[in-house]
CSV table of C-alpha atoms in Angstrom, one decimal:
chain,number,residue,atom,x,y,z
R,27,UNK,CA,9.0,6.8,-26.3
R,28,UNK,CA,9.5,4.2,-23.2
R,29,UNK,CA,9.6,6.8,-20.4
R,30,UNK,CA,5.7,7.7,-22.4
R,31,UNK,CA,4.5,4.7,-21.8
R,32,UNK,CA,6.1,4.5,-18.2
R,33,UNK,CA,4.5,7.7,-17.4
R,34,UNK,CA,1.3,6.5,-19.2
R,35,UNK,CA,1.1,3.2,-17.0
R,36,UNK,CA,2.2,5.1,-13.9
R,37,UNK,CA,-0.9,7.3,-14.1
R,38,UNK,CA,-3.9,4.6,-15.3
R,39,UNK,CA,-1.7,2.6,-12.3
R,40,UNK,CA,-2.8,5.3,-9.9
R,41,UNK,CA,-6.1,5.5,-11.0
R,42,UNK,CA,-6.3,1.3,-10.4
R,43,UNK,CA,-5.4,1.9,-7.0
R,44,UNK,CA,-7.8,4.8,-6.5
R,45,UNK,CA,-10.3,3.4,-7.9
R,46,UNK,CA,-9.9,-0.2,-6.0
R,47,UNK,CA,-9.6,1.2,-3.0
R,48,UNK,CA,-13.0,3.6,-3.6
R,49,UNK,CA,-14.6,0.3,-4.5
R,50,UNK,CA,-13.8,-1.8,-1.3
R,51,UNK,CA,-13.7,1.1,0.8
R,52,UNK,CA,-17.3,0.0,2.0
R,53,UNK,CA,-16.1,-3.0,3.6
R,54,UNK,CA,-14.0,-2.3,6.5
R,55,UNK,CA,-10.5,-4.1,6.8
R,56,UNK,CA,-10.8,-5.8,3.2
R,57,UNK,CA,-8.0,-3.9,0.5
R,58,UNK,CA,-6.5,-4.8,-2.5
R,59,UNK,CA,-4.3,-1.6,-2.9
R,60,UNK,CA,-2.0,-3.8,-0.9
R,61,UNK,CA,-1.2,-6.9,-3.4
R,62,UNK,CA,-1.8,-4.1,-6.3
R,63,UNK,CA,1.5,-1.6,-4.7
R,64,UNK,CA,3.5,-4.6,-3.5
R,65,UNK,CA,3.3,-6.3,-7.6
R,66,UNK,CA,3.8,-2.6,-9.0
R,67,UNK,CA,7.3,-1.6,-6.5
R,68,UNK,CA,8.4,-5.9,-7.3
R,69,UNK,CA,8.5,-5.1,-10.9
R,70,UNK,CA,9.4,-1.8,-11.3
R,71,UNK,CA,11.1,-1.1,-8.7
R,72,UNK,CA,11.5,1.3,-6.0
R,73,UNK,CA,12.0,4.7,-7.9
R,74,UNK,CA,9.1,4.2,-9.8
R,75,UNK,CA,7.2,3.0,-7.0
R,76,UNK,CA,7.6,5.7,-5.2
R,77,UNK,CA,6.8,8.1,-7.8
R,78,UNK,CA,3.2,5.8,-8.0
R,79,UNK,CA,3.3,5.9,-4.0
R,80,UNK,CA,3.5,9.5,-3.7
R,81,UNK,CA,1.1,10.1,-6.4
R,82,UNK,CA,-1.9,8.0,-5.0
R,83,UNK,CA,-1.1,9.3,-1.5
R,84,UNK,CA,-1.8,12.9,-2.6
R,85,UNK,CA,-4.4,12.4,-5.7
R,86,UNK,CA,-7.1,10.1,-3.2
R,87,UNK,CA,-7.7,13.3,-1.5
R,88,UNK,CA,-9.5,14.1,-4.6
R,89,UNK,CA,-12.0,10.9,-4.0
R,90,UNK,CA,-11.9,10.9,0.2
R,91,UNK,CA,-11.4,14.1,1.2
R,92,UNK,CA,-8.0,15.8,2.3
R,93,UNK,CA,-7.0,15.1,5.8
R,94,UNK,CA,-3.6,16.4,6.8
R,95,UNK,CA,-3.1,13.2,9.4
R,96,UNK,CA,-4.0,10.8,6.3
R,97,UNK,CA,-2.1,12.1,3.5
R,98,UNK,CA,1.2,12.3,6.1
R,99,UNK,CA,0.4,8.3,7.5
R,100,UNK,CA,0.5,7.5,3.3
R,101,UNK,CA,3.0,9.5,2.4
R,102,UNK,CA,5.3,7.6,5.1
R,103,UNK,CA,3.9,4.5,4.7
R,104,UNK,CA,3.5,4.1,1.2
R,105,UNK,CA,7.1,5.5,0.5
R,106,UNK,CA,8.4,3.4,2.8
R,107,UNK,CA,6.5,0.2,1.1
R,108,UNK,CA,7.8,1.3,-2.0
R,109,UNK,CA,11.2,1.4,-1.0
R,110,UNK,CA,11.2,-1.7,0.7
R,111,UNK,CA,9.4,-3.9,-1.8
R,112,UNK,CA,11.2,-2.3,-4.8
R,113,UNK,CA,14.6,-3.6,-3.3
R,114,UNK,CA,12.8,-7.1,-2.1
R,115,UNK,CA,12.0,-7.7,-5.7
R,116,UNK,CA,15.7,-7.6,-6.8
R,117,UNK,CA,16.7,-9.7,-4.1
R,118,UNK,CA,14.1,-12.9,-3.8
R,119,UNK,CA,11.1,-14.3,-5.7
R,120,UNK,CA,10.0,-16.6,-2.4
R,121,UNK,CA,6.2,-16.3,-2.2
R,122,UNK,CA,6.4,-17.1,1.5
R,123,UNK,CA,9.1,-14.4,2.2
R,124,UNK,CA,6.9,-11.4,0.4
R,125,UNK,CA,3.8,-12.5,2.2
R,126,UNK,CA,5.6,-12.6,5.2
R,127,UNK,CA,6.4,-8.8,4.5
R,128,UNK,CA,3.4,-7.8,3.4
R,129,UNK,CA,1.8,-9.2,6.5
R,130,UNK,CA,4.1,-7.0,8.7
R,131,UNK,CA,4.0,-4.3,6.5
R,132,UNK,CA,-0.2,-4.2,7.1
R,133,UNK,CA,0.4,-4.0,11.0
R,134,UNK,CA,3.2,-1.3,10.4
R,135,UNK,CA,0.2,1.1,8.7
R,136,UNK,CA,-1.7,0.7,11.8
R,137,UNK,CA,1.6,1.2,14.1
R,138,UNK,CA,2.2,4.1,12.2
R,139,UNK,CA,-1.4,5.4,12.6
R,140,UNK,CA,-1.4,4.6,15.7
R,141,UNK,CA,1.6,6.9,16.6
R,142,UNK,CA,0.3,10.1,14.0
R,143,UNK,CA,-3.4,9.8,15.0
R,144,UNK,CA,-2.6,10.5,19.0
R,145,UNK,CA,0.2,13.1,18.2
R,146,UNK,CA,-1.7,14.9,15.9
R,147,UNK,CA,-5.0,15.4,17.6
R,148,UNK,CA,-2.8,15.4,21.1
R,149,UNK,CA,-4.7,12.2,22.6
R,150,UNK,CA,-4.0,12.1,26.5
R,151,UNK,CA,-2.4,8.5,27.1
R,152,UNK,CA,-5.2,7.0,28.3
R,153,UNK,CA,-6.7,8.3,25.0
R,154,UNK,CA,-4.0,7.2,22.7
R,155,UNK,CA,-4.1,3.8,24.3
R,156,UNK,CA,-7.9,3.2,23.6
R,157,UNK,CA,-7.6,4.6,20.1
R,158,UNK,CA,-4.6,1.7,19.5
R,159,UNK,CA,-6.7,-1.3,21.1
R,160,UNK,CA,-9.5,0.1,18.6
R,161,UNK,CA,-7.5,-0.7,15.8
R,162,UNK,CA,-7.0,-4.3,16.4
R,163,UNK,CA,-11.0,-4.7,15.1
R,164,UNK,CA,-9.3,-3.4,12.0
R,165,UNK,CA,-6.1,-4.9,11.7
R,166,UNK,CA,-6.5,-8.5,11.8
R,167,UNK,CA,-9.3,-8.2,8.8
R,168,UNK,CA,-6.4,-6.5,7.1
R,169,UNK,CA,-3.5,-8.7,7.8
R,170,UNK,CA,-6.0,-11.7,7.1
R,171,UNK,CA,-6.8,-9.8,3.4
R,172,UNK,CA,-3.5,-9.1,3.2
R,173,UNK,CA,-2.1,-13.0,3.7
R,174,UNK,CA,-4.4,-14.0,1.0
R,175,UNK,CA,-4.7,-11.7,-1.5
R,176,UNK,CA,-1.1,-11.4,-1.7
R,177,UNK,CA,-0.9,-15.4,-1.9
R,178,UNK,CA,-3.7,-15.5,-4.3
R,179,UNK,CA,-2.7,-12.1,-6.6
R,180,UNK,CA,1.0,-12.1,-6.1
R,181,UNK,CA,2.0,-14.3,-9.4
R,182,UNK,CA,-0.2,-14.0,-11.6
R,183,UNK,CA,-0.1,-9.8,-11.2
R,184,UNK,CA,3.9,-10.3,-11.5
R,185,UNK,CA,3.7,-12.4,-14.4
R,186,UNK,CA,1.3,-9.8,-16.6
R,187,UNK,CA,3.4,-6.7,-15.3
R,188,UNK,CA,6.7,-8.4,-16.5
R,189,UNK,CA,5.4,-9.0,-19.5
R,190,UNK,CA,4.0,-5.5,-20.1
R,191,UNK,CA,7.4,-3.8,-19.0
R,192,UNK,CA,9.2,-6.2,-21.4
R,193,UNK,CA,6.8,-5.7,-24.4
């Protein structure tokens, strides 16, 4: 009956992150899908994370459109998240520390995009290096949302997802 309701909570926890992302996809460099992951992997670790990671990387195609380039950056990226902030959560509880993270991990998407993007559509250098200084109009509205949704969200989403995986 528990994995159920893990696989039950996985799936509407997709559709959250979907669905949040959908909603603030309008405004450009603000994201919740961030703080939302980062709580999720904390809690339940990085297996499950994962699972969730995976799962929203390949089922937004549905809502945006599939992109080969995309659904590889979030397949990396968000597996990697996972990973990392599944085995943060058994090791510290510091607010500071996990915003600290998640503000590196926000540059790392770009980085990462930054490297697939160029490769994929086989930028010339000049090209590639344009198409990275681009990004900085994005990135710091990102790492900005990042710093303060994660301070504002971080607890309080902890504190009702610990209490739904222990009811």
């Amino acid at each position: 009956m528990k994995s159920i309701k893990y696989i039950s909570f996985m799936g509407l926890y997709v559709a959250l992150l979907i669905s949040s992302q959908y909603v603030l996809s309008f405004i450009s460099g603000i994201e919740i899908v961030t703080v939302l992951l980062l709580c999720y992997c904390f809690v339940f670790g990085s297996v499950k994370g994962v699972i969730v990671s995976t799962v929203f990387s390949l089922v937004r195609c549905l809502v945006f459109g599939f992109d080969l380039k995309v659904i590889i950056l979030y397949l990396i990226y968000y597996n990697l998240f996972a990973l990392f902030f599944g085995f943060l959560g058994k090791k510290t509880d510091n607010l500071s520390i996990i915003t600290l993270c998640s503000v590196i991990f926000t540059a790392l998407f770009t980085l990462i995009d930054n490297i697939i993007t160029p490769l994929f559509f086989g930028f010339s250098k000049n090209a590639a290096i344009t198409y990275m200084f681009s990004s900085v109009y994005t990135v710091v509205p990102q790492i900005m949302c990042t710093f303060v949704t994660v301070l504002l969200l971080f607890n309080p989403l902890v504190k009702i997802m610990i209490k739904y995986k222990n009811s």
